[in-house]
CSV table of C-alpha atoms and ligand atoms in Angstrom, one decimal:
chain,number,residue,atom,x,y,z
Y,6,UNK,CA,201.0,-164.6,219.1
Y,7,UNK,CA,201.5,-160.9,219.8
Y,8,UNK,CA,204.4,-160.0,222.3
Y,9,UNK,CA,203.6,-159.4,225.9
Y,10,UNK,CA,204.1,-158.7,229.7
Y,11,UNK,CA,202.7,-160.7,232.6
Y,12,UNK,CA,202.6,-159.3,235.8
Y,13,UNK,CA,200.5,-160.8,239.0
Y,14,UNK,CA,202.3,-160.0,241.8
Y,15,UNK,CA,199.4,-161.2,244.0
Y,16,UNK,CA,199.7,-164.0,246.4
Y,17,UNK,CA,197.0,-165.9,246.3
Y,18,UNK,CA,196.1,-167.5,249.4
Y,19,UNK,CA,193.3,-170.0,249.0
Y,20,UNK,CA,191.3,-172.8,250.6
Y,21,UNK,CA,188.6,-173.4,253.8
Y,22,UNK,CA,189.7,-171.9,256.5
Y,23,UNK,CA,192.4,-169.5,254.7
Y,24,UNK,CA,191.3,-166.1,256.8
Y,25,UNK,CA,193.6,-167.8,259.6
Y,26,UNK,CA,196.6,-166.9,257.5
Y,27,UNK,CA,195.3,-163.3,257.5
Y,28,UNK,CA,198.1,-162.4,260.9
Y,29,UNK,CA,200.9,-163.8,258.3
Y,30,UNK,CA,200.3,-161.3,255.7
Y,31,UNK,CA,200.4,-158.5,258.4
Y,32,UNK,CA,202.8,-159.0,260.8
Y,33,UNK,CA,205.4,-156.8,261.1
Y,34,UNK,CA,204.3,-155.0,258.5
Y,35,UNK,CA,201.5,-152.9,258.9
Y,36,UNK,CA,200.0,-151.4,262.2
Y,37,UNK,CA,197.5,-148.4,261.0
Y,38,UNK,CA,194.9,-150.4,258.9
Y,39,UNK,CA,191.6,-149.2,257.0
Y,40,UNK,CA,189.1,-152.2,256.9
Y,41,UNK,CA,187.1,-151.7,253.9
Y,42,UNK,CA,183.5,-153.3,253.3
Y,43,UNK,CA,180.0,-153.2,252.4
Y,44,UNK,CA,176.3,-153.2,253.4
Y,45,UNK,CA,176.8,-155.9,256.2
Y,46,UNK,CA,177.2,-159.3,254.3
Y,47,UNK,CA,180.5,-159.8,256.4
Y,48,UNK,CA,179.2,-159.5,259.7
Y,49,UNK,CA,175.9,-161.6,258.8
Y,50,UNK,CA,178.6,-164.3,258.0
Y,51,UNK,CA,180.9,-164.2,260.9
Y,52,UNK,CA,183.9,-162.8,258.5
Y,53,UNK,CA,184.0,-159.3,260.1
Y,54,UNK,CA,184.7,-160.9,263.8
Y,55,UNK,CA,186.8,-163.4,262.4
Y,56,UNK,CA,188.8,-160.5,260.8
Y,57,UNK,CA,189.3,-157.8,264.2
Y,58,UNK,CA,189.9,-160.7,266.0
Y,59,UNK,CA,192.8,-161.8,264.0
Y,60,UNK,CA,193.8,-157.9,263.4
Y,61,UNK,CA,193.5,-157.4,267.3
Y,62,UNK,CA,196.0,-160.1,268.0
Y,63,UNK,CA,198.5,-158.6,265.8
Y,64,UNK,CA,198.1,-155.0,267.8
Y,65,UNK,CA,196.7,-153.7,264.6
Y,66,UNK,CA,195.1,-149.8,265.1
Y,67,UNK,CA,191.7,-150.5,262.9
Y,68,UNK,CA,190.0,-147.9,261.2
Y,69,UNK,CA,186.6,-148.9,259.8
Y,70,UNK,CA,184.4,-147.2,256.5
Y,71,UNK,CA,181.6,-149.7,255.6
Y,72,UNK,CA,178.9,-149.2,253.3
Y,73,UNK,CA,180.4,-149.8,249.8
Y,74,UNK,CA,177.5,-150.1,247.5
Y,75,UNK,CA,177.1,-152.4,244.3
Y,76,UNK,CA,178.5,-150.1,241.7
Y,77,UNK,CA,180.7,-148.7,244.5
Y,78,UNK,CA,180.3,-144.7,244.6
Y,79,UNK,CA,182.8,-141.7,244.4
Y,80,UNK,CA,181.0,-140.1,247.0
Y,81,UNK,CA,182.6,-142.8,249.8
Y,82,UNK,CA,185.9,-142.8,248.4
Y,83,UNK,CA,186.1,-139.3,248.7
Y,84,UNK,CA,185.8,-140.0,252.3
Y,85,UNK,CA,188.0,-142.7,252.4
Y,86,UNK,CA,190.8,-140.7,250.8
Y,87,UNK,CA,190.7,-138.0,253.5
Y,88,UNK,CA,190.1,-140.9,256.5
Y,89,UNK,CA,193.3,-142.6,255.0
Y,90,UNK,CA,195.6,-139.5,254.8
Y,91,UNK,CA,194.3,-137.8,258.3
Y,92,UNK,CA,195.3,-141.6,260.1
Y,93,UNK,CA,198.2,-142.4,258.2
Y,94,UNK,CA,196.5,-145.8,256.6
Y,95,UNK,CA,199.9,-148.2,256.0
Y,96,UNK,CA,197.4,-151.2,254.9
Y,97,UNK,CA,193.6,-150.7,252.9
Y,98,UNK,CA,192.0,-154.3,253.8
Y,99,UNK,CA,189.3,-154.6,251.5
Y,100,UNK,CA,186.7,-157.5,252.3
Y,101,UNK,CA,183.8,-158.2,250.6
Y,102,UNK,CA,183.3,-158.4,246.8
Y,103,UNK,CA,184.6,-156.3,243.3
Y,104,UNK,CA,183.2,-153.2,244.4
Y,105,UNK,CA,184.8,-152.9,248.2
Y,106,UNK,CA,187.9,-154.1,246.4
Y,107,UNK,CA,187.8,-151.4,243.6
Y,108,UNK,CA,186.3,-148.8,246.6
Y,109,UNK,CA,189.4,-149.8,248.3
Y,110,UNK,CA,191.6,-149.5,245.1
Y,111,UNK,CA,190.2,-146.0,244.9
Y,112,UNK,CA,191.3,-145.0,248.3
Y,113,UNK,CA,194.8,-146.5,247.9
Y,114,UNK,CA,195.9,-144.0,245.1
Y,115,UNK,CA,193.5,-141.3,245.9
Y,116,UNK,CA,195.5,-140.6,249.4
Y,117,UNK,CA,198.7,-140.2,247.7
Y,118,UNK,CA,197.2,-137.7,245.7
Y,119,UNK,CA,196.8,-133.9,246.5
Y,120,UNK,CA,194.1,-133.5,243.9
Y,121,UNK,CA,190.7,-134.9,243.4
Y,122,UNK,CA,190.9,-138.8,243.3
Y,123,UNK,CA,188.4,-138.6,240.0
Y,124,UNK,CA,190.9,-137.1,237.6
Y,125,UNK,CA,192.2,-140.6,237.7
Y,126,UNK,CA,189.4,-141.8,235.9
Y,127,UNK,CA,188.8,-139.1,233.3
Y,128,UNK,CA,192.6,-139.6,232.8
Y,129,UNK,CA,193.2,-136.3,233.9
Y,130,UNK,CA,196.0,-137.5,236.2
Y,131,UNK,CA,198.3,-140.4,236.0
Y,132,UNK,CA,198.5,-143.0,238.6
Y,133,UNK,CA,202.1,-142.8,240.9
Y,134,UNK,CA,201.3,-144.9,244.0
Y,135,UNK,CA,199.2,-146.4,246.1
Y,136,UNK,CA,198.6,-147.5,250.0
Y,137,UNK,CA,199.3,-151.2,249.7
Y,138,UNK,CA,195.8,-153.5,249.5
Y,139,UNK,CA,195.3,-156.5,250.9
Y,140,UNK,CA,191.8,-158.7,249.8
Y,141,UNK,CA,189.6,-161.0,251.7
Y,142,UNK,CA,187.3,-161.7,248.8
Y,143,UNK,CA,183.7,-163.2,249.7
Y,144,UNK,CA,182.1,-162.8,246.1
Y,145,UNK,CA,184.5,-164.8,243.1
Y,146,UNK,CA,182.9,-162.6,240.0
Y,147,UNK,CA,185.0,-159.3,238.9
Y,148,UNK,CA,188.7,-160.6,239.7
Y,149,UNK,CA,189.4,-157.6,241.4
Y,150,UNK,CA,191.5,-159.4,243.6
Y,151,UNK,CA,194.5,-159.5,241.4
Y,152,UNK,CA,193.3,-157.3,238.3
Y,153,UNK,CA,194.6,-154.2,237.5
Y,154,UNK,CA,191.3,-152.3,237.1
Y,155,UNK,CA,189.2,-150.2,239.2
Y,156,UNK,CA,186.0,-149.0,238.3
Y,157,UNK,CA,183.9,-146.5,240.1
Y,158,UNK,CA,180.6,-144.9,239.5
Y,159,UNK,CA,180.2,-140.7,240.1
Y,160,UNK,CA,177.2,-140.0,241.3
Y,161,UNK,CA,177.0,-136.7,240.1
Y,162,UNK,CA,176.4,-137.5,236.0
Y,163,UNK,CA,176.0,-141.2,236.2
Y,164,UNK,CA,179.4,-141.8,234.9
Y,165,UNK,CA,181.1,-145.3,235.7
Y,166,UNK,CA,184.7,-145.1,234.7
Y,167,UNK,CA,187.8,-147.2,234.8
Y,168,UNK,CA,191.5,-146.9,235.9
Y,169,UNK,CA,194.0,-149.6,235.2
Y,170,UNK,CA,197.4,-149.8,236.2
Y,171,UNK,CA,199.7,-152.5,237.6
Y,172,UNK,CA,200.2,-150.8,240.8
Y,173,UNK,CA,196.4,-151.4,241.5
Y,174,UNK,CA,197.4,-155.4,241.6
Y,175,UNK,CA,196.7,-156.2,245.6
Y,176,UNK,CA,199.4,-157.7,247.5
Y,177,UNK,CA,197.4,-160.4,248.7
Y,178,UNK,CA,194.1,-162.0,248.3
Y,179,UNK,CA,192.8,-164.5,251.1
Y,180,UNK,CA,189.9,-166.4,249.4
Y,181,UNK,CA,187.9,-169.0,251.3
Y,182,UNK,CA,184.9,-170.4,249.1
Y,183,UNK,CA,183.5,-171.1,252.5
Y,184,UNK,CA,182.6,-167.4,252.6
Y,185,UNK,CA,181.3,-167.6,249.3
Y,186,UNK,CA,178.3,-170.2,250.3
Y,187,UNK,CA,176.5,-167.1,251.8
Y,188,UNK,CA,176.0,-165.7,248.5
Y,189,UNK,CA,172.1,-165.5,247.0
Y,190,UNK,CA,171.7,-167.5,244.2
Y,191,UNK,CA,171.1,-164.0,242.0
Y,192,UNK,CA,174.6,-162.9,242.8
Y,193,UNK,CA,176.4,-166.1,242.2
Y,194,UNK,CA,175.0,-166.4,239.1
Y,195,UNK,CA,175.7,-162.7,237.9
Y,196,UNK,CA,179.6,-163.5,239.4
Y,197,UNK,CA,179.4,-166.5,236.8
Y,198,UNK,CA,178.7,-164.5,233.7
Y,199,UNK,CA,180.9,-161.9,234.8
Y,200,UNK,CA,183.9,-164.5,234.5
Y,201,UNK,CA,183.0,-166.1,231.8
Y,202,UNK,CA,182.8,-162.7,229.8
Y,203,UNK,CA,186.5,-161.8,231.2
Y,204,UNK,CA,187.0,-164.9,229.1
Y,205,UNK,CA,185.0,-163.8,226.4
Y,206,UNK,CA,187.1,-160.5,225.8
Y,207,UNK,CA,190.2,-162.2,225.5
Y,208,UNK,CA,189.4,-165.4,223.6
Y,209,UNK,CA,187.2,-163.8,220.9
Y,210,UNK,CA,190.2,-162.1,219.0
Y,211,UNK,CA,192.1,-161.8,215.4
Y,212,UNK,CA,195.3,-162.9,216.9
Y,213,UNK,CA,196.7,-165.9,215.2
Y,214,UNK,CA,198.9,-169.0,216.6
Y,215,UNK,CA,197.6,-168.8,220.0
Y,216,UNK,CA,196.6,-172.3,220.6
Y,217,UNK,CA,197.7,-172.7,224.6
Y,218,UNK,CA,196.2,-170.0,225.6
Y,219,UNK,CA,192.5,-170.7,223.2
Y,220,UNK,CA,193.3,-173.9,225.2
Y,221,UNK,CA,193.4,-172.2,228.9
Y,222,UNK,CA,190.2,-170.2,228.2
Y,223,UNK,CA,188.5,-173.0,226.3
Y,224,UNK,CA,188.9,-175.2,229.6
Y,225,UNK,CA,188.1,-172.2,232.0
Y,226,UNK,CA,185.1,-171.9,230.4
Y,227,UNK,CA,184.0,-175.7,230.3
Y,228,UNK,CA,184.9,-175.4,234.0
Y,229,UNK,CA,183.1,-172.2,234.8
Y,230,UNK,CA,179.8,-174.0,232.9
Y,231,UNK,CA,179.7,-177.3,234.1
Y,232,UNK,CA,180.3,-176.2,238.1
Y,233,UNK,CA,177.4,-173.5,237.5
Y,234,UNK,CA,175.3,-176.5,237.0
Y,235,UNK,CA,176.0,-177.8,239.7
Y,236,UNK,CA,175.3,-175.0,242.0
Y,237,UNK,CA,172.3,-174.5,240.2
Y,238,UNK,CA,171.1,-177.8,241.6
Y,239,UNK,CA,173.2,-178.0,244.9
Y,240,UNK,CA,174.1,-174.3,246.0
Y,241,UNK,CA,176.2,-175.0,248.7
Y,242,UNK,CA,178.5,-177.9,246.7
Y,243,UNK,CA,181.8,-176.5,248.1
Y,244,UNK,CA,183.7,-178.1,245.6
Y,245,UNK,CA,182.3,-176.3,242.7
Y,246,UNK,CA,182.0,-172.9,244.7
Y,247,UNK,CA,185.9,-173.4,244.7
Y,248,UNK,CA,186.2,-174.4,241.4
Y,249,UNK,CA,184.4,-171.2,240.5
Y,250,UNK,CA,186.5,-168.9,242.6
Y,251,UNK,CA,189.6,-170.1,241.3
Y,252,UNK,CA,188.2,-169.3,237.9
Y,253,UNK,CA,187.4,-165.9,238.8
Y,254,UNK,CA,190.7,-164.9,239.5
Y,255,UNK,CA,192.5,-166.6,236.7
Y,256,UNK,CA,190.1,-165.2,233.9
Y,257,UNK,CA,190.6,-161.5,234.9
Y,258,UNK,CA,194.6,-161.8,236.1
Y,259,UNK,CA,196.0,-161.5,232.7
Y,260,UNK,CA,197.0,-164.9,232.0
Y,261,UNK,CA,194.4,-166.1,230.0
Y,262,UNK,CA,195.3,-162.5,228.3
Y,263,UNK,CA,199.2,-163.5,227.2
Y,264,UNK,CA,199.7,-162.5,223.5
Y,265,UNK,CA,196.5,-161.9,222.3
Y,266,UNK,CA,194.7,-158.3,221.2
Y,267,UNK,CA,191.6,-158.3,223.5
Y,268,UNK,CA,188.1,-156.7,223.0
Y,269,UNK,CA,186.3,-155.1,225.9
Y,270,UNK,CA,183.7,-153.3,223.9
Y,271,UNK,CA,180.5,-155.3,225.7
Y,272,UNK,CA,182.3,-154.1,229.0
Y,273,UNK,CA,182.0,-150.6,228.0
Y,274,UNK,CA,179.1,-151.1,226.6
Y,275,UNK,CA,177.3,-152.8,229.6
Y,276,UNK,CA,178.5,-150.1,232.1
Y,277,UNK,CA,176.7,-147.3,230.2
Y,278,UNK,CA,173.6,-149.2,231.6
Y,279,UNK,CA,174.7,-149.6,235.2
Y,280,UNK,CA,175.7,-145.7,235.0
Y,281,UNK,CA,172.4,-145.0,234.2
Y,282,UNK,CA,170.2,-147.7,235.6
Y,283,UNK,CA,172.5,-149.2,238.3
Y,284,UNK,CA,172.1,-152.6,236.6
Y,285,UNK,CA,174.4,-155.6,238.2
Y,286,UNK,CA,177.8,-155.5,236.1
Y,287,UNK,CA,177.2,-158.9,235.4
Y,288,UNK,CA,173.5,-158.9,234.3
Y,289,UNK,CA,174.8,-155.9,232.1
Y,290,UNK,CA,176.9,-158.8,230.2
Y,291,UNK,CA,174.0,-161.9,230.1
Y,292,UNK,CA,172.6,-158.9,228.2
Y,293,UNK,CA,175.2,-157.7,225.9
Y,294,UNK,CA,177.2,-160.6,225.2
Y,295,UNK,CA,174.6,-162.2,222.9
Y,296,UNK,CA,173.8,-159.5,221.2
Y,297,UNK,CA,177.6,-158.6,220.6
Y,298,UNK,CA,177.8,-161.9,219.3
Y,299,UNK,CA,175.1,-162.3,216.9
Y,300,UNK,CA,176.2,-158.7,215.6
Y,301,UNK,CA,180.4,-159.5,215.1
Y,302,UNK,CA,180.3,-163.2,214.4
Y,303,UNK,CA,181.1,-162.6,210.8
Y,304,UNK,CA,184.1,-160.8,211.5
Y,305,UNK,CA,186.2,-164.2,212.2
Y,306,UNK,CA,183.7,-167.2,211.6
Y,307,UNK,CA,186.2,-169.4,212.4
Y,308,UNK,CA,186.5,-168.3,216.0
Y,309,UNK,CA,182.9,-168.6,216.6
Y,310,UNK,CA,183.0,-172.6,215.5
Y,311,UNK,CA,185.6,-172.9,217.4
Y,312,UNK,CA,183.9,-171.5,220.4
Y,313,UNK,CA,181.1,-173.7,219.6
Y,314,UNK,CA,182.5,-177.3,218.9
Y,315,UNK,CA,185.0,-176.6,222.1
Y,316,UNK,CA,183.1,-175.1,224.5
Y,317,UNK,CA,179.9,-176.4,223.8
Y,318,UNK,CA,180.0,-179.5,222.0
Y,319,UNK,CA,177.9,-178.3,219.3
Y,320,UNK,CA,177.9,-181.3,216.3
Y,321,UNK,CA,179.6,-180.3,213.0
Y,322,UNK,CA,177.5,-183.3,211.4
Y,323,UNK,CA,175.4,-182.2,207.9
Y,324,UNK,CA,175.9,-178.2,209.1
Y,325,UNK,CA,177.5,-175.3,207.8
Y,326,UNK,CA,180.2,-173.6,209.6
Y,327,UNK,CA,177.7,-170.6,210.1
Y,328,UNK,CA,175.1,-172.7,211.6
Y,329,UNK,CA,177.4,-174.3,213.9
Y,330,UNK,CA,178.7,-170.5,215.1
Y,331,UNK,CA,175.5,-169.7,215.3
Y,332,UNK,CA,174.6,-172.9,217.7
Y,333,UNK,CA,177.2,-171.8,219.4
Y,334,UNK,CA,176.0,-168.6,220.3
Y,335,UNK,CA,172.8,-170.2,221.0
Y,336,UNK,CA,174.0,-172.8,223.3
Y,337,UNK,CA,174.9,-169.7,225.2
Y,338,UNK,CA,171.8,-167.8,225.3
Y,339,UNK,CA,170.7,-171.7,226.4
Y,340,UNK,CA,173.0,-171.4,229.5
Y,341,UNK,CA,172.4,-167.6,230.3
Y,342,UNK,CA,168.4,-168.4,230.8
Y,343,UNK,CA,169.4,-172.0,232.6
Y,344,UNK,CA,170.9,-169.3,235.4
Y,345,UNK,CA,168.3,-167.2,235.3
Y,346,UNK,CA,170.0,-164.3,234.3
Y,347,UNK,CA,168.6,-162.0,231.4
Y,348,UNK,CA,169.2,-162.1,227.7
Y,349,UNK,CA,167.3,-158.7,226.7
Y,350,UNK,CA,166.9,-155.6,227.8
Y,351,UNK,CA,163.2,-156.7,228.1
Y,352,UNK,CA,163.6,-159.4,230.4
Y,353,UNK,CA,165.6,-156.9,232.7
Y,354,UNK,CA,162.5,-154.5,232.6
Y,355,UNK,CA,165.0,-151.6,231.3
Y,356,UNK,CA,163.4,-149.0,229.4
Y,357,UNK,CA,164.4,-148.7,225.8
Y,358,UNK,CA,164.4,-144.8,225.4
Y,359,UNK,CA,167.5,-143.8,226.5
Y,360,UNK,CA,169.7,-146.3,223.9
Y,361,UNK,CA,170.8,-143.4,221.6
Y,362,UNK,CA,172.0,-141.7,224.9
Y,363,UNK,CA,174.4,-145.0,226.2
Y,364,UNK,CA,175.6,-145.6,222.5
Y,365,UNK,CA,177.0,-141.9,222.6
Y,366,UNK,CA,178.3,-142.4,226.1
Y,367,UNK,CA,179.9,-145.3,225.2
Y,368,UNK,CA,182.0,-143.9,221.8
Y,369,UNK,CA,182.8,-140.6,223.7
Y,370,UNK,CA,186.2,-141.7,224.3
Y,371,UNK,CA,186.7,-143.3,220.4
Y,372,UNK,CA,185.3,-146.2,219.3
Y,373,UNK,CA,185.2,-149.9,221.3
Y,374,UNK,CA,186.6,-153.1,220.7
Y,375,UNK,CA,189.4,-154.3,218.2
Y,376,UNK,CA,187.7,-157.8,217.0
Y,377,UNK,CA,185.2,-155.5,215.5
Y,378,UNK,CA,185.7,-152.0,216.0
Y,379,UNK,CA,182.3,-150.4,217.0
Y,380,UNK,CA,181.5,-146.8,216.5
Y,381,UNK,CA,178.0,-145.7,218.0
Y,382,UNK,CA,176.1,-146.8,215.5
Y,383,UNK,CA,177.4,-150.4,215.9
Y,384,UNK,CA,176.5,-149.9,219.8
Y,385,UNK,CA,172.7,-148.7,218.3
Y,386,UNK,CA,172.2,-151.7,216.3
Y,387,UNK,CA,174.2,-154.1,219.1
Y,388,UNK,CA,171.2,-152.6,221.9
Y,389,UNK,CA,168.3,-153.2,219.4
Y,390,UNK,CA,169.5,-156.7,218.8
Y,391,UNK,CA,169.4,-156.6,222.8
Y,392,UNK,CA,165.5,-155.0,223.1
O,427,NZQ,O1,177.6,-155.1,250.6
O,427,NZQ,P1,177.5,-156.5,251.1
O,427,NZQ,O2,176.6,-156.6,252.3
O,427,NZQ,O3,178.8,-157.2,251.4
O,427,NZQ,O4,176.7,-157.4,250.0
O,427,NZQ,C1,177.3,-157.6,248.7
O,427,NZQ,C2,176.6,-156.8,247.6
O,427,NZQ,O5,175.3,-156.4,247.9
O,427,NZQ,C3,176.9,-159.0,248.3
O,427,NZQ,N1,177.9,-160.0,248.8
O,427,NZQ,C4,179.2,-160.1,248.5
O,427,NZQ,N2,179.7,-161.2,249.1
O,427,NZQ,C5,178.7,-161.9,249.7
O,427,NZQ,C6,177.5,-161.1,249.5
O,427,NZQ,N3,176.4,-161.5,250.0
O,427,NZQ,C7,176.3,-162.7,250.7
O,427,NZQ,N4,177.4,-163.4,250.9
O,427,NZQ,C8,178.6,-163.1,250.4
O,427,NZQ,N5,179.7,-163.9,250.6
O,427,NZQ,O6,176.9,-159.0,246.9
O,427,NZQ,C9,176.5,-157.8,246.4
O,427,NZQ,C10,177.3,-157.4,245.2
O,427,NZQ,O7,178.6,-157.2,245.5
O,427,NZQ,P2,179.6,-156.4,244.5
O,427,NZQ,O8,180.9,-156.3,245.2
O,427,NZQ,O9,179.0,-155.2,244.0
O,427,NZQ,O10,179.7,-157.4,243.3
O,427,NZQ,P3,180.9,-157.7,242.3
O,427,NZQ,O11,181.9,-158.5,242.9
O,427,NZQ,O12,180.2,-158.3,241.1
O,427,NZQ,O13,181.5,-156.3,241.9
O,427,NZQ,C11,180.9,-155.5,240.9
O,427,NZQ,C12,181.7,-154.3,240.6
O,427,NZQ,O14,183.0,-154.6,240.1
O,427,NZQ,C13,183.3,-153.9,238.8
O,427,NZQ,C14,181.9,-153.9,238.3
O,427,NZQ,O15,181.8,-153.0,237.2
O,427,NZQ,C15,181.0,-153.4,239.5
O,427,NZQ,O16,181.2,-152.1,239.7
O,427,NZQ,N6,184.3,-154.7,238.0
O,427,NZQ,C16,185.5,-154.6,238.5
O,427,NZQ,C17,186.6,-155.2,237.7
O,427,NZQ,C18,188.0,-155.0,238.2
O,427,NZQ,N7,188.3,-154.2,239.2
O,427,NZQ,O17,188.9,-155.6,237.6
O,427,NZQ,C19,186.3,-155.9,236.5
O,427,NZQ,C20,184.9,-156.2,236.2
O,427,NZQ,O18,184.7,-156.4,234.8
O,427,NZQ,C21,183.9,-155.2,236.7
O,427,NZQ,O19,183.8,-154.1,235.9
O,428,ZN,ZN1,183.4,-157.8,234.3
């Protein structure tokens, strides 16, 4: 086990009917608040009135920028940013899913900020402070909620890049998986496979002696699995959308992190395509994962039976260790089309042109990934085991 920090200062508040406890978390506190949101999800569900009502009581001044798109855009946070400073924003109240949150994120340190909020993300400025967020999260996939990551798309040259810091942990995050039974099957299931590859980066690692926290992810993902199942069959099984929204936050908070080097290299890889094509972050990853599989198993065979026996109950009977890695990594590919999510670049109708172009974009910054380090090449040959 490697040494490490764990920070998650986030108080989780979760359970049916939890938005009540929203004039807790307030009062007293904050009076100028920017509600944060999306395309109109919110109000469809009753959240948004449930929300001023509760922000009215507590004599809360409400100023309101909807309209955060999937792949949330510089273009609105730009806005934000100057909304926030001109009304003196005490509280950002981000509701909705990962992208109002990292939208929202955005806003927070781009108002205490004299330049332009993007040098964040080319790392041309270092992060100081931020407005205090609070989350009402209606979509369990990115684990915004309590990460410390932010990632937002420029519109001007396709470029999706990422800011992490521990000041971009929310205060609080109010999730009700009542909210969540709204969601259309295609998003729930691209949230699923966006958790279980925040598991994915952490568990598939060279670190050695790390046997309680293989345990925590190995049971996360058995979790995340069998309850995806279930709301394949029974999409509005409130048990298992809450066992699913609990798992979102706890695979992308850092804990299941604790002591062990971790990848992200099908990450970086993955938003090169929604840059360019605006692909859902978590098709990007039914996609990728696979592919980054079959290409690095080799690196640590050991991990990938692991993986295989513990996750997926793959027989060791008359088999080689490779053949059981590589059942493994099959009974994946299994699961990813049992969701109906995509497993090539085919199946997601992407064009297969403009390959050479995301491997580069990806390697710009150095090369990905630490379980196998990938240069572009690696991200060539990773895509055309993707096609
Ligand atoms: O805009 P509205 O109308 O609200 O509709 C949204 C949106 O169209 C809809 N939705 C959300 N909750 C709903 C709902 N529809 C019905 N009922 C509900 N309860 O879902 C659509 C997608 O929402 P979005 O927020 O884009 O999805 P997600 O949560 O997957 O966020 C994706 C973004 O987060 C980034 C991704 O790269 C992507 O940009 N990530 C952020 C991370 C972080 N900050 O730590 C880590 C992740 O790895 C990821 O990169
Ligand atoms: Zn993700």
């Amino acid at each position: 086990m490697k040494n490490f920090k764990f920070y998650s200062p986030t108080k989780i508040v979760f359970g049916e009917r939890s938005v009540n406890q929203l004039g807790r978390q307030i009062a007293g506190k904050y009076k100028n608040i920017l509600l944060h949101y999306g395309g109109g999800s919110i109000k469809k569900s009753g959240l948004y009135t449930e929300v001023m009502n509760i922000l009215k009581e507590y004599d809360c001044e409400v100023y309101e920028l909807s309209g955060v798109e999937p792949n949330p855009k510089l273009g609105l946070v730009r806005e934000g940013v100057k909304l926030a400073k001109k009304k003196d924003i005490d509280l950002i109240l981000a509701v909705g899913g990962g992208s109002v949150i990292d939208s929202a994120k955005a806003i927070g340190i781009g108002a205490m900020y004299d330049g332009d909020v993007w040098d964040y993300y080319t790392g041309d400025a270092s992060v100081r402070g931020t407005i205090p967020l609070g989350v009402i999260l209606t979509f369990p996939a990115t684990g915004s909620e309590a990460s410390m990551g932010s990632v937002i798309t420029n519109e001007d040259g396709h470029r999706k890049l990422a800011v992490n810091h521990d000041i971009l942990r929310p205060l609080f995050a109010i999730m009700d998986p009542l909210y969540t039974l709204t969601l259309p099957s295609k998003q729930t299931f691209a949230g699923i496979m966006d958790i279980l590859s925040h598991i994915f980066e952490r568990y598939f690692t060279h670190t050695k002696n790390v046997d309680l926290t293989d345990s925590l992810c190995e049971g996360t993902m058995r979790t995340v699995i069998k309850n995806a199942y279930i709301l394949k069959k029974d999409p509005r099984n409130l048990a298992a959308r809450s066992e699913i929204m609990l798992a979102g936050t706890i695979a992308h908070n850092g804990l299941l992190g604790m002591g062990r080097e971790d990848d992200w290299a099908s990450h970086g890889i993955g938003h090169e395509m929604s840059a360019l094509y605006g692909t859902t972050h978590g098709r990007t990853l039914s996609i990728i994962f696979p592919a980054w599989m079959k290409y690095v198993y080799k690196e640590n065979l050991d991990r990938f039976v692991q993986f295989a026996i513990n996750v997926f109950s793959v027989s060791v009977v008359n088999k080689s260790l490779e053949q059981i890695a590589l059942e493994g990594i099959n009974s994946l590919i299994t699961f990813i089309k049992d969701i109906g999510l995509p497993v090539s670049l085919e199946d997601e109708g992407l064009p297969l042109d403009k390959i050479d172009f995301m491997a580069e974009r990806a390697t710009e910054g150095g090369p990905l990934g630490t379980f196998k380090v990938l240069k572009k090449e690696d991200v060539i040959r990773i895509f055309n085991l993707a096609r």
